[in-house]
PDB file of C-alpha atoms and ligand atoms in Angstrom:
ATOM      1  CA  MET A 792      42.199 -18.448  -1.667  1.00 78.00           C
ATOM      2  CA  GLN A 793      42.447 -20.080   1.772  1.00 85.00           C
ATOM      3  CA  LYS A 794      39.005 -21.211   3.202  1.00 88.00           C
ATOM      4  CA  VAL A 795      39.616 -19.122   6.208  1.00 90.00           C
ATOM      5  CA  LEU A 796      40.513 -15.977   4.354  1.00 93.00           C
ATOM      6  CA  GLN A 797      37.398 -16.554   2.189  1.00 93.00           C
ATOM      7  CA  GLU A 798      35.380 -16.734   5.429  1.00 94.00           C
ATOM      8  CA  LEU A 799      36.849 -13.555   6.769  1.00 96.00           C
ATOM      9  CA  LEU A 800      36.115 -11.798   3.357  1.00 96.00           C
ATOM     10  CA  ASP A 801      32.449 -13.078   3.593  1.00 96.00           C
ATOM     11  CA  LEU A 802      32.322 -11.635   7.117  1.00 96.00           C
ATOM     12  CA  GLN A 803      33.818  -8.356   5.891  1.00 97.00           C
ATOM     13  CA  ASN A 804      31.154  -8.217   3.253  1.00 96.00           C
ATOM     14  CA  LEU A 805      28.283  -9.096   5.600  1.00 97.00           C
ATOM     15  CA  ASP A 806      29.676  -6.468   8.185  1.00 97.00           C
ATOM     16  CA  ALA A 807      29.507  -3.759   5.178  1.00 97.00           C
ATOM     17  CA  GLN A 808      25.963  -4.775   4.635  1.00 97.00           C
ATOM     18  CA  LEU A 809      25.039  -4.592   8.413  1.00 97.00           C
ATOM     19  CA  ARG A 810      26.656  -1.195   8.644  1.00 96.00           C
ATOM     20  CA  GLU A 811      24.678   0.061   5.734  1.00 97.00           C
ATOM     21  CA  VAL A 812      21.575  -1.427   7.128  1.00 98.00           C
ATOM     22  CA  ARG A 813      22.217   0.057  10.626  1.00 97.00           C
ATOM     23  CA  ASP A 814      23.124   3.309   8.992  1.00 97.00           C
ATOM     24  CA  LEU A 815      19.896   3.513   7.102  1.00 96.00           C
ATOM     25  CA  LEU A 816      17.774   2.638  10.160  1.00 97.00           C
ATOM     26  CA  SER A 817      19.537   5.278  12.064  1.00 97.00           C
ATOM     27  CA  THR A 818      18.127   7.849   9.743  1.00 96.00           C
ATOM     28  CA  PHE A 819      14.452   6.974  10.529  1.00 96.00           C
ATOM     29  CA  PRO A 820      13.982   8.942  13.783  1.00 96.00           C
ATOM     30  CA  LYS A 821      15.042  12.027  11.887  1.00 96.00           C
ATOM     31  CA  LYS A 822      12.667  11.444   9.079  1.00 95.00           C
ATOM     32  CA  LEU A 823       9.841  10.914  11.305  1.00 96.00           C
ATOM     33  CA  ALA A 824      10.683  14.094  13.394  1.00 97.00           C
ATOM     34  CA  GLU A 825      10.718  16.080  10.110  1.00 96.00           C
ATOM     35  CA  VAL A 826       7.223  14.613   9.146  1.00 96.00           C
ATOM     36  CA  GLU A 827       5.820  15.338  12.626  1.00 96.00           C
ATOM     37  CA  ALA A 828       7.440  18.931  12.577  1.00 97.00           C
ATOM     38  CA  ARG A 829       5.704  19.721   9.143  1.00 96.00           C
ATOM     39  CA  ALA A 830       2.447  18.419  10.656  1.00 96.00           C
ATOM     40  CA  ALA A 831       2.932  20.488  13.719  1.00 97.00           C
ATOM     41  CA  GLY A 832       3.596  23.655  12.033  1.00 97.00           C
ATOM     42  CA  ALA A 833       0.566  23.421   9.823  1.00 97.00           C
ATOM     43  CA  LYS A 834      -1.266  22.708  13.073  1.00 97.00           C
ATOM     44  CA  ALA A 835       0.281  25.554  14.639  1.00 97.00           C
ATOM     45  CA  GLU A 836      -0.853  27.795  11.712  1.00 96.00           C
ATOM     46  CA  VAL A 837      -4.592  26.659  12.155  1.00 96.00           C
ATOM     47  CA  ASP A 838      -4.391  27.464  15.825  1.00 97.00           C
ATOM     48  CA  GLY A 839      -2.791  30.865  14.960  1.00 95.00           C
ATOM     49  CA  SER A 840      -5.296  32.059  12.706  1.00 94.00           C
ATOM     50  CA  LYS A 841      -8.317  30.849  14.728  1.00 95.00           C
ATOM     51  CA  ALA A 842      -6.860  32.748  17.856  1.00 95.00           C
ATOM     52  CA  ALA A 843      -6.578  35.727  15.771  1.00 92.00           C
ATOM     53  CA  GLN A 844     -10.106  35.328  14.548  1.00 92.00           C
ATOM     54  CA  VAL A 845     -11.401  34.827  18.093  1.00 93.00           C
ATOM     55  CA  GLU A 846      -9.394  38.134  19.051  1.00 92.00           C
ATOM     56  CA  THR A 847     -11.251  40.007  16.244  1.00 90.00           C
ATOM     57  CA  ILE A 848     -14.727  38.854  17.217  1.00 91.00           C
ATOM     58  CA  ARG A 849     -13.806  39.948  20.948  1.00 92.00           C
ATOM     59  CA  GLU A 850     -12.664  43.391  19.769  1.00 90.00           C
ATOM     60  CA  ARG A 851     -15.744  43.798  17.291  1.00 91.00           C
ATOM     61  CA  LYS A 852     -18.064  43.065  20.341  1.00 92.00           C
ATOM     62  CA  LYS A 853     -16.175  45.674  22.300  1.00 91.00           C
ATOM     63  CA  TYR A 854     -16.557  48.261  19.385  1.00 91.00           C
ATOM     64  CA  GLU A 855     -20.352  47.558  19.157  1.00 93.00           C
ATOM     65  CA  LEU A 856     -20.704  47.867  22.799  1.00 93.00           C
ATOM     66  CA  ASP A 857     -18.854  51.308  22.559  1.00 91.00           C
ATOM     67  CA  VAL A 858     -21.345  52.586  19.815  1.00 93.00           C
ATOM     68  CA  GLU A 859     -24.213  51.475  21.981  1.00 95.00           C
ATOM     69  CA  GLN A 860     -22.793  53.188  24.943  1.00 94.00           C
ATOM     70  CA  TRP A 861     -22.023  56.429  23.163  1.00 94.00           C
ATOM     71  CA  LYS A 862     -25.589  56.396  21.476  1.00 95.00           C
ATOM     72  CA  GLU A 863     -27.162  55.832  25.006  1.00 96.00           C
ATOM     73  CA  ARG A 864     -25.499  58.899  26.121  1.00 93.00           C
ATOM     74  CA  VAL A 865     -26.309  61.040  23.179  1.00 94.00           C
ATOM     75  CA  ARG A 866     -30.087  59.816  23.895  1.00 94.00           C
ATOM     76  CA  LYS A 867     -29.426  60.964  27.533  1.00 94.00           C
ATOM     77  CA  TYR A 868     -28.054  64.450  26.684  1.00 92.00           C
ATOM     78  CA  LYS A 869     -30.804  65.134  24.105  1.00 91.00           C
ATOM     79  CA  ASP A 870     -33.275  64.279  27.005  1.00 92.00           C
ATOM     80  CA  GLN A 871     -31.489  66.681  29.108  1.00 91.00           C
ATOM     81  CA  SER A 872     -31.466  69.529  26.493  1.00 90.00           C
ATOM     82  CA  ALA A 873     -35.036  69.462  26.394  1.00 89.00           C
ATOM     83  CA  GLN A 874     -35.332  70.391  30.048  1.00 90.00           C
ATOM     84  CA  VAL A 875     -32.250  72.911  30.694  1.00 88.00           C
ATOM     85  CA  LYS A 876     -33.164  76.556  31.638  1.00 90.00           C
ATOM     86  CA  THR A 877     -30.028  78.386  30.516  1.00 92.00           C
ATOM     87  CA  ASN A 878     -28.256  78.903  27.225  1.00 93.00           C
ATOM     88  CA  GLU A 879     -24.989  77.771  28.740  1.00 92.00           C
ATOM     89  CA  ALA A 880     -26.239  74.689  30.059  1.00 91.00           C
ATOM     90  CA  TYR A 881     -27.812  73.911  26.584  1.00 93.00           C
ATOM     91  CA  LYS A 882     -24.626  74.638  24.877  1.00 93.00           C
ATOM     92  CA  ALA A 883     -22.567  72.602  27.090  1.00 93.00           C
ATOM     93  CA  LEU A 884     -24.860  69.624  26.452  1.00 92.00           C
ATOM     94  CA  GLN A 885     -25.006  70.247  22.588  1.00 93.00           C
ATOM     95  CA  HIS A 886     -21.115  70.111  22.952  1.00 94.00           C
ATOM     96  CA  GLU A 887     -21.407  66.826  24.965  1.00 93.00           C
ATOM     97  CA  VAL A 888     -23.661  65.413  22.075  1.00 93.00           C
ATOM     98  CA  GLN A 889     -20.908  66.386  19.517  1.00 95.00           C
ATOM     99  CA  THR A 890     -18.282  64.836  21.384  1.00 94.00           C
ATOM    100  CA  ALA A 891     -20.392  61.604  21.763  1.00 93.00           C
ATOM    101  CA  GLU A 892     -21.185  61.512  18.113  1.00 94.00           C
ATOM    102  CA  THR A 893     -17.542  61.935  17.142  1.00 95.00           C
ATOM    103  CA  GLU A 894     -16.871  58.953  19.431  1.00 93.00           C
ATOM    104  CA  ILE A 895     -19.600  56.882  17.721  1.00 93.00           C
ATOM    105  CA  ALA A 896     -18.145  57.627  14.438  1.00 94.00           C
ATOM    106  CA  LYS A 897     -14.699  56.507  15.612  1.00 92.00           C
ATOM    107  CA  ALA A 898     -15.918  53.313  17.256  1.00 90.00           C
ATOM    108  CA  GLU A 899     -18.072  52.652  13.817  1.00 93.00           C
ATOM    109  CA  ASP A 900     -14.765  53.179  11.938  1.00 93.00           C
ATOM    110  CA  ARG A 901     -12.911  50.697  13.985  1.00 91.00           C
ATOM    111  CA  LEU A 902     -15.910  48.379  13.821  1.00 90.00           C
ATOM    112  CA  LEU A 903     -15.684  48.342  10.091  1.00 92.00           C
ATOM    113  CA  GLU A 904     -11.911  47.756  10.341  1.00 90.00           C
ATOM    114  CA  GLN A 905     -12.671  44.865  12.503  1.00 89.00           C
ATOM    115  CA  MET A 906     -15.096  43.551  10.051  1.00 89.00           C
ATOM    116  CA  VAL A 907     -12.672  43.650   7.167  1.00 91.00           C
ATOM    117  CA  ALA A 908     -10.060  42.204   9.238  1.00 87.00           C
ATOM    118  CA  ALA A 909     -12.470  39.465  10.148  1.00 89.00           C
ATOM    119  CA  GLU A 910     -13.149  38.506   6.698  1.00 92.00           C
ATOM    120  CA  GLU A 911      -9.380  38.111   6.143  1.00 91.00           C
ATOM    121  CA  TYR A 912      -8.874  36.008   9.090  1.00 92.00           C
ATOM    122  CA  ASP A 913     -11.688  33.957   8.039  1.00 94.00           C
ATOM    123  CA  ARG A 914     -10.099  33.193   4.822  1.00 95.00           C
ATOM    124  CA  ARG A 915      -6.818  32.553   6.764  1.00 94.00           C
ATOM    125  CA  VAL A 916      -8.619  30.073   8.794  1.00 96.00           C
ATOM    126  CA  LYS A 917     -10.129  28.217   6.004  1.00 96.00           C
ATOM    127  CA  ALA A 918      -6.759  28.419   3.931  1.00 96.00           C
ATOM    128  CA  SER A 919      -4.815  27.016   6.913  1.00 96.00           C
ATOM    129  CA  GLU A 920      -7.457  24.231   7.691  1.00 97.00           C
ATOM    130  CA  LYS A 921      -7.121  23.120   3.894  1.00 97.00           C
ATOM    131  CA  LEU A 922      -3.363  23.201   4.213  1.00 96.00           C
ATOM    132  CA  LEU A 923      -3.452  21.165   7.480  1.00 97.00           C
ATOM    133  CA  LYS A 924      -5.653  18.424   5.768  1.00 97.00           C
ATOM    134  CA  GLU A 925      -3.142  18.260   2.927  1.00 97.00           C
ATOM    135  CA  VAL A 926      -0.310  18.085   5.213  1.00 96.00           C
ATOM    136  CA  GLU A 927      -1.819  15.430   7.422  1.00 97.00           C
ATOM    137  CA  GLU A 928      -2.592  13.588   4.477  1.00 97.00           C
ATOM    138  CA  VAL A 929       0.997  13.602   3.241  1.00 97.00           C
ATOM    139  CA  ALA A 930       2.142  13.025   6.752  1.00 97.00           C
ATOM    140  CA  ARG A 931      -0.007   9.651   7.051  1.00 97.00           C
ATOM    141  CA  GLY A 932       1.618   8.495   3.736  1.00 97.00           C
ATOM    142  CA  ALA A 933       5.107   9.451   4.925  1.00 96.00           C
ATOM    143  CA  ARG A 934       4.691   7.859   8.337  1.00 96.00           C
ATOM    144  CA  ALA A 935       3.342   4.613   6.578  1.00 97.00           C
ATOM    145  CA  LYS A 936       6.139   4.544   4.114  1.00 97.00           C
ATOM    146  CA  ILE A 937       8.723   5.070   6.747  1.00 96.00           C
ATOM    147  CA  GLU A 938       7.253   2.325   9.047  1.00 96.00           C
ATOM    148  CA  SER A 939       7.233  -0.024   6.212  1.00 97.00           C
ATOM    149  CA  ASP A 940      10.788   0.596   5.150  1.00 97.00           C
ATOM    150  CA  ARG A 941      11.731   0.402   8.819  1.00 97.00           C
ATOM    151  CA  GLY A 942      10.040  -2.903   9.047  1.00 97.00           C
ATOM    152  CA  THR A 943      11.734  -4.258   5.965  1.00 97.00           C
ATOM    153  CA  LEU A 944      15.004  -3.277   7.136  1.00 97.00           C
ATOM    154  CA  GLU A 945      14.737  -4.506  10.651  1.00 98.00           C
ATOM    155  CA  LYS A 946      14.027  -7.974   9.066  1.00 98.00           C
ATOM    156  CA  GLU A 947      16.984  -7.637   6.741  1.00 98.00           C
ATOM    157  CA  LEU A 948      18.953  -6.714   9.809  1.00 98.00           C
ATOM    158  CA  ALA A 949      17.788  -9.731  11.694  1.00 98.00           C
ATOM    159  CA  ALA A 950      18.505 -12.121   8.840  1.00 98.00           C
ATOM    160  CA  LEU A 951      21.937 -10.512   8.443  1.00 98.00           C
ATOM    161  CA  ILE A 952      22.713 -10.943  12.245  1.00 98.00           C
ATOM    162  CA  ALA A 953      21.655 -14.514  12.014  1.00 98.00           C
ATOM    163  CA  LYS A 954      23.789 -15.109   9.034  1.00 97.00           C
ATOM    164  CA  ARG A 955      26.801 -13.601  10.679  1.00 97.00           C
ATOM    165  CA  SER A 956      26.422 -15.590  13.661  1.00 96.00           C
ATOM    166  CA  GLN A 957      26.180 -18.796  11.755  1.00 96.00           C
ATOM    167  CA  LEU A 958      29.379 -17.570   9.526  1.00 95.00           C
ATOM    168  CA  VAL A 959      31.490 -16.689  12.769  1.00 95.00           C
ATOM    169  CA  SER A 960      30.644 -19.951  14.456  1.00 94.00           C
ATOM    170  CA  GLY A 961      33.072 -21.589  11.825  1.00 89.00           C
ATOM    171  CA  VAL A 962      35.820 -18.901  12.465  1.00 93.00           C
ATOM    172  CA  PRO A 963      38.265 -19.616  15.311  1.00 93.00           C
ATOM    173  CA  GLU A 964      37.840 -17.118  18.170  1.00 94.00           C
ATOM    174  CA  ASN A 965      41.310 -16.029  18.335  1.00 94.00           C
ATOM    175  CA  LEU A 966      40.877 -15.097  14.523  1.00 94.00           C
ATOM    176  CA  LEU A 967      37.748 -13.563  14.829  1.00 96.00           C
ATOM    177  CA  ASP A 968      39.207 -11.228  17.662  1.00 96.00           C
ATOM    178  CA  HIS A 969      42.136 -10.404  15.279  1.00 96.00           C
ATOM    179  CA  TYR A 970      39.691  -9.674  12.400  1.00 97.00           C
ATOM    180  CA  GLU A 971      37.526  -7.487  14.724  1.00 96.00           C
ATOM    181  CA  ARG A 972      40.527  -5.505  16.059  1.00 97.00           C
ATOM    182  CA  ILE A 973      41.925  -4.619  12.751  1.00 97.00           C
ATOM    183  CA  ALA A 974      38.464  -3.873  11.288  1.00 97.00           C
ATOM    184  CA  LYS A 975      37.952  -1.551  14.115  1.00 96.00           C
ATOM    185  CA  LYS A 976      40.885   0.363  13.273  1.00 95.00           C
ATOM    186  CA  HIS A 977      40.125   0.644   9.692  1.00 95.00           C
ATOM    187  CA  ASN A 978      36.211   1.510   9.353  1.00 93.00           C
ATOM    188  CA  GLY A 979      35.403  -2.141   9.229  1.00 93.00           C
ATOM    189  CA  VAL A 980      37.838  -3.201   6.485  1.00 96.00           C
ATOM    190  CA  ALA A 981      40.166  -5.710   7.809  1.00 97.00           C
ATOM    191  CA  LEU A 982      41.039  -7.311   4.888  1.00 98.00           C
ATOM    192  CA  ALA A 983      42.646  -5.910   1.637  1.00 97.00           C
ATOM    193  CA  GLU A 984      43.176  -7.452  -1.657  1.00 97.00           C
ATOM    194  CA  VAL A 985      46.632  -7.535  -3.342  1.00 96.00           C
ATOM    195  CA  ARG A 986      46.506  -6.437  -6.729  1.00 95.00           C
ATOM    196  CA  ASP A 987      49.707  -5.729  -8.944  1.00 94.00           C
ATOM    197  CA  GLU A 988      51.596  -6.979  -5.931  1.00 95.00           C
ATOM    198  CA  LYS A 989      50.544  -4.053  -3.857  1.00 97.00           C
ATOM    199  CA  CYS A 990      48.075  -3.662  -0.949  1.00 97.00           C
ATOM    200  CA  THR A 991      44.886  -2.135  -2.497  1.00 97.00           C
ATOM    201  CA  ALA A 992      43.987  -0.502   0.637  1.00 96.00           C
ATOM    202  CA  CYS A 993      47.147   1.597   1.188  1.00 96.00           C
ATOM    203  CA  GLY A 994      49.386   1.115  -1.821  1.00 96.00           C
ATOM    204  CA  MET A 995      52.211  -0.365  -0.101  1.00 96.00           C
ATOM    205  CA  ARG A 996      54.141  -2.958  -2.014  1.00 96.00           C
ATOM    206  CA  VAL A 997      54.130  -6.380  -0.866  1.00 96.00           C
ATOM    207  CA  ARG A 998      57.516  -8.129  -0.649  1.00 95.00           C
ATOM    208  CA  PRO A 999      58.114 -10.712  -3.585  1.00 95.00           C
ATOM    209  CA  HIS A1000      58.751 -13.575  -1.308  1.00 94.00           C
ATOM    210  CA  VAL A1001      55.359 -12.825   0.619  1.00 94.00           C
ATOM    211  CA  PHE A1002      53.562 -12.437  -2.663  1.00 94.00           C
ATOM    212  CA  GLN A1003      54.997 -15.671  -3.922  1.00 93.00           C
ATOM    213  CA  GLU A1004      53.670 -17.504  -0.866  1.00 93.00           C
ATOM    214  CA  MET A1005      50.605 -15.994  -1.185  1.00 92.00           C
ATOM    215  CA  ARG A1006      50.090 -17.453  -4.323  1.00 90.00           C
ATOM    216  CA  ARG A1007      51.338 -20.867  -3.440  1.00 87.00           C
ATOM    217  CA  ARG A1008      48.545 -23.473  -3.584  1.00 82.00           C
ATOM    218  CA  GLY A1009      47.882 -24.972  -0.158  1.00 82.00           C
ATOM    219  CA  SER A1010      49.688 -22.215   1.594  1.00 82.00           C
ATOM    220  CA  ASP A1011      47.880 -21.675   5.172  1.00 84.00           C
ATOM    221  CA  GLU A1012      50.005 -18.598   6.245  1.00 89.00           C
ATOM    222  CA  MET A1013      48.262 -15.274   6.785  1.00 93.00           C
ATOM    223  CA  PHE A1014      49.941 -12.168   5.646  1.00 95.00           C
ATOM    224  CA  HIS A1015      49.526  -8.578   6.830  1.00 96.00           C
ATOM    225  CA  CYS A1016      50.309  -5.244   5.047  1.00 96.00           C
ATOM    226  CA  GLU A1017      53.439  -3.781   6.611  1.00 95.00           C
ATOM    227  CA  THR A1018      51.993  -0.591   6.437  1.00 95.00           C
ATOM    228  CA  CYS A1019      48.397  -0.615   7.258  1.00 96.00           C
ATOM    229  CA  THR A1020      48.340  -3.969   9.076  1.00 96.00           C
ATOM    230  CA  ARG A1021      45.449  -5.326   7.164  1.00 97.00           C
ATOM    231  CA  ILE A1022      45.024  -8.807   6.489  1.00 97.00           C
ATOM    232  CA  LEU A1023      45.838  -9.553   2.827  1.00 96.00           C
ATOM    233  CA  TYR A1024      44.527 -11.738   0.371  1.00 95.00           C
ATOM    234  CA  TYR A1025      44.946 -12.623  -3.232  1.00 94.00           C
ATOM    235  CA  VAL A1026      42.625 -13.841  -5.856  1.00 91.00           C
ATOM    236  CA  GLU A1027      44.419 -15.583  -8.790  1.00 87.00           C
ATOM    237  CA  PRO A1028      43.352 -14.507 -12.103  1.00 85.00           C
ATOM    238  CA  GLU A1029      41.427 -17.115 -14.080  1.00 78.00           C
ATOM    239  CA  SER A1030      44.029 -17.657 -16.526  1.00 67.00           C
ATOM    240  CA  SER A1031      47.239 -17.898 -14.708  1.00 57.00           C
ATOM    241  CA  ALA A1032      47.969 -20.940 -12.697  1.00 55.00           C
ATOM    242  CA  SER A1033      48.979 -21.101  -9.124  1.00 53.00           C
ATOM    243  CA  ILE A1034      52.586 -21.633  -8.181  1.00 56.00           C
ATOM    244  CA  PRO A1035      53.140 -25.335  -7.395  1.00 55.00           C
ATOM    245  CA  ALA A1036      53.148 -26.193  -3.689  1.00 53.00           C
ATOM    246  CA  SER A1037      56.569 -25.745  -2.139  1.00 50.00           C
ATOM    247  CA  THR A1038      57.855 -25.798   1.581  1.00 47.00           C
ATOM    248  CA  GLY A1039      60.582 -24.072   3.311  1.00 45.00           C
ATOM    249  CA  HIS A1040      58.917 -20.707   4.015  1.00 46.00           C
ATOM    250  CA  ASN A1041      58.474 -19.389   7.363  1.00 45.00           C
ATOM    251  CA  HIS A1042      56.896 -15.825   7.970  1.00 44.00           C
ATOM    252  CA  SER A1043      56.762 -14.487  11.272  1.00 43.00           C
ATOM    253  CA  ALA A1044      54.322 -11.917  10.528  1.00 45.00           C
ATOM    254  CA  ALA A1045      51.790 -14.629   9.745  1.00 46.00           C
ATOM    255  CA  VAL A1046      50.308 -15.747  13.064  1.00 45.00           C
ATOM    256  CA  PRO A1047      46.754 -14.682  13.391  1.00 46.00           C
ATOM    257  CA  GLY A1048      46.258 -12.666  16.552  1.00 43.00           C
ATOM    258  CA  ARG A1049      49.644 -11.183  16.553  1.00 43.00           C
ATOM    259  CA  GLU A1050      50.263  -7.593  14.888  1.00 39.00           C
TER     260      GLU A1050
HETATM  261 ZN1  LIG B1093      48.128  -1.847   3.414  1.00 95.85          ZN
END
């Protein structure tokens, strides 16, 4: 294969590796965001259960106060009962006492409900705190792994970039432009191998005289697929010998930089 084609092929392989590394690197922000979202979710669960716990404590205090206030009224009505003069007034006070006692019973029921609920919230708080600890532990590991993988890939990327700039320094600028223009059109694949006298990228048959010229030792022409415009290269099988050098071919489609 021509030296220049080999260089372009090396460049194409390098560009494929670069794309792969860059694609991988581009997935890291999303991976990190997923880790943070899981940790934030677990934290929100703890906050939510703690808020519910605080709310039950607040309500319990309110019902405790209700009980106290109704008990205070009962005491007051009973004191008053001892001093009333009429039967009606006494009955009215007795009725007030009954009402207050009903309210005490209701408040005590609510209080009991709140205490049962509080136990449930205590359990929820403990469970969510335990889960948060586990999630944070996992998140720490995941973050470290992501950062370490990212570091490795960034080093790899820097090495590939250095290797690429070294490689392209040996390639004429117009040829490099030509390569990049074709690569851009074809998902980074500017060169296509010819196998069975066909372009392996699009399947188009290569004209016999072109194929013959490609195989000629010492040929320095560059050929393009007539259909997909990719730069063609041919790797001579180990066993078959190259066609001896000959002259007289002139292919207009072979000038780099012209498509
Ligand atoms: Zn083709």
